[in-house]
Amino acid sequence: MKCSIPRTPISLSSHPDESGALTLMPLLSQKPKRAPRPRGVTARALPPLAIVGANVEARLGGVTVTALPQGALWVGEAKALIVSDLHLEKGSSYALRGQMLPPYDTHATLMRLASLIDAHAPEIVVSLGDSFHDGQGPARLDARDRDLLQSLIARCDWVWVEGNHDGRSPEALGGAVRDVLHLGALVLRHEPTERATAGEIAGHLHPCARVSGRGRSVRRRCFAFDGERLVMPAFGAFTGGLNVRDKAFAPLFPDGVTALVLGKERVLPAPYERLLGGG
Amino acid sequence: MDTPTSALPPRFEAWFAGRGWRARPHQLELVSRAQAGLSTLLIAPTGAGKTLAGFMPSLIELAPLVDEGGLKRPHKLHTLYISPLKALTTDVARNLETPVREMQLGVRLETRTGDTPPHKRQRQRAYPPDMLLTTPEQLCLLIASEHARVFFEDLQAVVIDEIHAIAPTKRGDLLALALARLRRWAPSHRRVGLSATVADEDALARWLIGTEREEQDVIVRAPPGAKPVIDVLDSDARIPWAGHLARHLMPDVYAAIKCAKLALVFVNTRAQAELTFQELWSLNDDLLPIALHHGSLDVQQRRKVEAAMARGDLRAVVCTSTLDLGIDWGDVDLVIQIGAPKGCARLVQRIGRANHRLDEPSQALLAPSNRFEVLECRAAQEAVLEGALDGADARVGGLDCLAQHIMGCACGEPFDAGELYEEVTSTFPYAELSRAQFDRVIDLVATGGYALRSYDRYKRIVQDLNTGRWRARNAAVAQAHRMNVGAIIESEMLDVRLAVRAGVRARPGVAKGDAPLPLVAGQRLGQIEQYFIEGLTPGDTFLFAGQILKLLGVRETDALVVRASDDNPSIPSYAGGKFPLSTFLADRVRQLIHDPKRHKKLPQQVRDWIKVQKRRSVVPAPHEMLVETFPRGAKHYLVCYPFEGRLAHQTLGMLLSRRLERTGKKPLGFLASEYAVAVWALEPMGDVDLAGLFDEDMLGDDLESWLAESTLMKSMFGKCAMIAGMIQRNAPAAARKTSRQVTFSSDLIFDVLKQYEPDHVLMQAAFADAGEGYLDLKRLGALLRRIKGNIVHRDLDHVSPFAAPVMLEVGRVPIQGAAEEAILEDAASLIAEAMS
């Protein structure tokens, strides 16, 4: 397994309950206790966030995370770049079943990821699950895309956080595979848990926001965020989205959600009241 | 042609005589032409006995066969009838049953539509009726079945109803291809097209018989009915400068309804229907039974209205194009058109809904809603009385439809590419298709047709090694195709439902909970386009199903609403007419404006308006285009008057904005109406080189770079991808379980394809569609050529009489691209405020 011991104080660490394979490394900050949230409180404060240039910075579990307009999350103090739901080889997966979608999605997704890695020079890259659209995806990679992916994996500590997806494990390509990853006070897992510890970052749901105004509306991918947890947008070129007002999000964000919407060049926060449900 | 009456067998002669009728000459002519095996395009006005004319030859041929064979005769399909409307199929079947029963013909007559249960379809395939009445989509399905050849090989006649409405559409492309397939299996069958009056009869005749046959004189014309009596409503009320509601004419419209037995009140959009209905009700002191009918209403609701019409219980129905075609719902004696008719053929069709009797003139009333529409209504009135009609340009067959047809053929019996190419090019829409292009479409069907990386391993159709014939790879692929047949892509609809509190009402003695019960979806009022709701913000009110509703929110596929107490909906309405002004009618409006002799018939207000325009600016000659520039407020305006319809104008406005941006005029936005385009900017535009600005080369790079970002292009592509089978609308049950976030949107596919293979065959198809319809590029190109050297410019101090209506027109379009981001910025600024 090619996963070196990290050089930064924040480190790859695996929860001992869940895999036990790695020993706990020293953490930058203590894992904060989950503050009990008073029920039935109607006035909802905006979660802690700030617009910084093209990005939005948010405080999550005591750590500053930066939502990038490309749909990736940057954790500066760990030099970690997090992307979720790449769904590589989705095009060929549909082609298998007779829908001949353009076979360029993997390349498009990897090229976008490559330019992010160029720009941020991360020490850790986390792919937060559903990295391939199906279990046979890695086998269907063509030579060019396989080389491209492996050259990216070689550039940093690469972690696949895959959750419980049978047969999807892409570890043969390099990198480490984890069910859950602790990054300082942050807990990274593919599928959000209903009773989460504060500081959970997950994917799986592909949040999208529909923002209305000026007599029409715009639908874009977004980060879903409430100050306690964050759900990543899907990064893959062909991945669709689920409206953050869909009932699937309700148990995760009982007090509503702020959408950090991916604009063309910047991330734009939109409060719950401005979001429209539906498709 | 002179036909002796003896063309009819005694049984038929007696039947006509028994009813006190005589067969009409064109009906007899169709009988004798059928006996000679000739195809016919019958052009006839409504009420001319068109349908009977189409079926009678088949009934005459079938009668002796039935007599001889009785119930034991073999099941062979003799006549196939195709209509664009499911409801028309059922209606025609019912009407035919009467003569069949009364003459005791014993003909087996069945319908087959989307509503036909599977077991009946199965039986029909094994035991075909003598006559099958169906839709183009069902024909495509039959062709994609394995035993299609056997099913069709005894076919003698194909009757295509309302052929003028099908031919110039994508459904027409699919039907033309399907007919060519039938020609291969049943080479000697004859075709009968039943059509309303059209401008280009020859093109329609060629569409009907295809290019391989050299039949002369295919067209038979029934005598035209009495000329309609058309009036343009002229009232003393002030004629509005702009707007589409004709509110000022409603008292006159109501008075006309009172004098009629049953009036059809046609409008151009659903929103107009709602508003007109509301206006009429507010005037309805006599409590006349007036109803509303449009495509978004619940089907049950529409059926109720139709039944009430047929019973004669109604005095007026406000309706959209849902009642344009086909079925007779009652004794209509007056047709009222609210707003301009947009095209003469459409107007004639609508007027034909009144008085389905040939000898009596139809009564029609046009109610123009603004000054330009007064001109348009006059021009249309004159044209209809002259019998002049606007024609649609012949359509070039879509490559997406061809792809669907090829897949369908492969699901039936294996085909040879060369043979199929010949068959395809024998149809009118695909006559010019090159072999290279055809082969690209085969590759599209087989592997997706990608140049840089191939799906060779997953082919949908495969070639037999020995025969070289193509067939569907397996049963699953064929099944998926059959679930996705057709060219009608419905826009996404949401159910409009009244919201109700969940649970039961609190009982006395039971403590009420603190929180109100959650709202849940209740009674369904109908369906509404998703894009309309997406433009609203919760709390907005709008008109629907004759009432004012407040949007609470969208939940899954329901738009939750409550009845609002407001008098005026906050979201006005007019989303733009569905049909742009026809080229033909636009020409006539331009001539009318310029010809003072014809102004006498116009209302005084409109004459004054034109007179002042002449004094302040200029009234252009028909071949000229006027451009006015003037300042207003802190902005500078450029208004031009091409009269080419809203779609072409929108494209023009977009392209002008781009060019003005480049010349440093800082354009801020534009408006496009049916008659004019206005662009406003920060800098004065009086000094712009107009010949350069309106040069035809704007259809090159400017267009391409705009299209690349256009949401319109994305939606065109999505539709093409669905028709071509790249994206399947309906998946087999097993695949449908996948949750919503795993599906993909055609926009994402468009983005990737545009980046990696911008000249893919489906990108070409989407571009062709955008050019045909939504961008009206053909028309814009013709305009730019027409006005070359004929631009008249006036640099004015202030707004001119012609410009005023344009400035008031709704439908302003902010500069594309910036707009979407602006919506997001608006929302983000709220956060910034809250946090400062």
PDB file of N, CA and C in Angstrom, chain B residues 573-599:
ATOM      1  N   SER B 573     -47.814  37.060 -16.285  1.00  0.00           N
ATOM      2  CA  SER B 573     -48.543  36.263 -17.217  1.00  0.00           C
ATOM      3  C   SER B 573     -47.798  35.908 -18.447  1.00  0.00           C
ATOM      4  N   TYR B 574     -47.737  36.878 -19.315  1.00  0.00           N
ATOM      5  CA  TYR B 574     -47.525  36.575 -20.716  1.00  0.00           C
ATOM      6  C   TYR B 574     -46.118  36.047 -20.919  1.00  0.00           C
ATOM      7  N   ALA B 575     -46.021  34.766 -21.113  1.00  0.00           N
ATOM      8  CA  ALA B 575     -44.711  34.172 -21.308  1.00  0.00           C
ATOM      9  C   ALA B 575     -44.332  34.191 -22.780  1.00  0.00           C
ATOM     10  N   GLY B 576     -45.051  34.987 -23.554  1.00  0.00           N
ATOM     11  CA  GLY B 576     -44.723  35.037 -24.987  1.00  0.00           C
ATOM     12  C   GLY B 576     -45.581  34.065 -25.739  1.00  0.00           C
ATOM     13  N   GLY B 577     -46.064  34.462 -26.908  1.00  0.00           N
ATOM     14  CA  GLY B 577     -46.920  33.584 -27.699  1.00  0.00           C
ATOM     15  C   GLY B 577     -46.144  32.372 -28.130  1.00  0.00           C
ATOM     16  N   LYS B 578     -46.857  31.292 -28.336  1.00  0.00           N
ATOM     17  CA  LYS B 578     -46.212  30.069 -28.763  1.00  0.00           C
ATOM     18  C   LYS B 578     -45.773  30.192 -30.221  1.00  0.00           C
ATOM     19  N   PHE B 579     -46.589  30.900 -30.992  1.00  0.00           N
ATOM     20  CA  PHE B 579     -46.347  30.931 -32.433  1.00  0.00           C
ATOM     21  C   PHE B 579     -45.885  32.319 -32.842  1.00  0.00           C
ATOM     22  N   PRO B 580     -44.734  32.422 -33.482  1.00  0.00           N
ATOM     23  CA  PRO B 580     -44.313  33.742 -33.944  1.00  0.00           C
ATOM     24  C   PRO B 580     -45.091  34.145 -35.197  1.00  0.00           C
ATOM     25  N   LEU B 581     -45.154  35.436 -35.400  1.00  0.00           N
ATOM     26  CA  LEU B 581     -45.781  36.009 -36.586  1.00  0.00           C
ATOM     27  C   LEU B 581     -45.218  35.358 -37.849  1.00  0.00           C
ATOM     28  N   SER B 582     -46.099  34.925 -38.748  1.00  0.00           N
ATOM     29  CA  SER B 582     -45.590  34.245 -39.945  1.00  0.00           C
ATOM     30  C   SER B 582     -44.973  35.258 -40.905  1.00  0.00           C
ATOM     31  N   THR B 583     -44.009  34.794 -41.688  1.00  0.00           N
ATOM     32  CA  THR B 583     -43.318  35.649 -42.653  1.00  0.00           C
ATOM     33  C   THR B 583     -44.312  36.307 -43.599  1.00  0.00           C
ATOM     34  N   PHE B 584     -45.255  35.475 -44.038  1.00  0.00           N
ATOM     35  CA  PHE B 584     -46.249  35.923 -44.994  1.00  0.00           C
ATOM     36  C   PHE B 584     -47.080  37.073 -44.424  1.00  0.00           C
ATOM     37  N   LEU B 585     -47.535  36.892 -43.194  1.00  0.00           N
ATOM     38  CA  LEU B 585     -48.373  37.914 -42.576  1.00  0.00           C
ATOM     39  C   LEU B 585     -47.547  39.170 -42.278  1.00  0.00           C
ATOM     40  N   ALA B 586     -46.283  38.963 -41.897  1.00  0.00           N
ATOM     41  CA  ALA B 586     -45.402  40.099 -41.626  1.00  0.00           C
ATOM     42  C   ALA B 586     -45.257  40.970 -42.874  1.00  0.00           C
ATOM     43  N   ASP B 587     -45.068  40.332 -44.031  1.00  0.00           N
ATOM     44  CA  ASP B 587     -44.995  41.066 -45.295  1.00  0.00           C
ATOM     45  C   ASP B 587     -46.220  41.937 -45.488  1.00  0.00           C
ATOM     46  N   ARG B 588     -47.358  41.336 -45.221  1.00  0.00           N
ATOM     47  CA  ARG B 588     -48.609  42.060 -45.462  1.00  0.00           C
ATOM     48  C   ARG B 588     -48.777  43.214 -44.482  1.00  0.00           C
ATOM     49  N   VAL B 589     -48.295  43.038 -43.244  1.00  0.00           N
ATOM     50  CA  VAL B 589     -48.375  44.136 -42.285  1.00  0.00           C
ATOM     51  C   VAL B 589     -47.487  45.290 -42.752  1.00  0.00           C
ATOM     52  N   ARG B 590     -46.281  44.971 -43.219  1.00  0.00           N
ATOM     53  CA  ARG B 590     -45.381  46.027 -43.704  1.00  0.00           C
ATOM     54  C   ARG B 590     -45.996  46.808 -44.856  1.00  0.00           C
ATOM     55  N   GLN B 591     -46.684  46.076 -45.759  1.00  0.00           N
ATOM     56  CA  GLN B 591     -47.316  46.753 -46.888  1.00  0.00           C
ATOM     57  C   GLN B 591     -48.476  47.620 -46.424  1.00  0.00           C
ATOM     58  N   LEU B 592     -49.239  47.087 -45.503  1.00  0.00           N
ATOM     59  CA  LEU B 592     -50.400  47.822 -45.001  1.00  0.00           C
ATOM     60  C   LEU B 592     -49.968  49.136 -44.351  1.00  0.00           C
ATOM     61  N   ILE B 593     -48.904  49.093 -43.574  1.00  0.00           N
ATOM     62  CA  ILE B 593     -48.431  50.298 -42.890  1.00  0.00           C
ATOM     63  C   ILE B 593     -48.062  51.382 -43.890  1.00  0.00           C
ATOM     64  N   HIS B 594     -47.445  50.959 -44.991  1.00  0.00           N
ATOM     65  CA  HIS B 594     -46.902  51.932 -45.922  1.00  0.00           C
ATOM     66  C   HIS B 594     -47.956  52.489 -46.881  1.00  0.00           C
ATOM     67  N   ASP B 595     -49.094  51.828 -46.989  1.00  0.00           N
ATOM     68  CA  ASP B 595     -50.068  52.172 -48.028  1.00  0.00           C
ATOM     69  C   ASP B 595     -51.216  53.005 -47.438  1.00  0.00           C
ATOM     70  N   PRO B 596     -51.142  54.336 -47.595  1.00  0.00           N
ATOM     71  CA  PRO B 596     -52.139  55.211 -46.951  1.00  0.00           C
ATOM     72  C   PRO B 596     -53.562  54.916 -47.426  1.00  0.00           C
ATOM     73  N   LYS B 597     -53.682  54.414 -48.681  1.00  0.00           N
ATOM     74  CA  LYS B 597     -55.024  54.159 -49.215  1.00  0.00           C
ATOM     75  C   LYS B 597     -55.758  53.103 -48.382  1.00  0.00           C
ATOM     76  N   ARG B 598     -54.994  52.205 -47.825  1.00  0.00           N
ATOM     77  CA  ARG B 598     -55.638  51.124 -47.063  1.00  0.00           C
ATOM     78  C   ARG B 598     -55.829  51.497 -45.597  1.00  0.00           C
ATOM     79  N   HIS B 599     -55.412  52.691 -45.232  1.00  0.00           N
ATOM     80  CA  HIS B 599     -55.559  53.086 -43.828  1.00  0.00           C
ATOM     81  C   HIS B 599     -56.972  53.492 -43.475  1.00  0.00           C
TER      82      HIS B 599
END
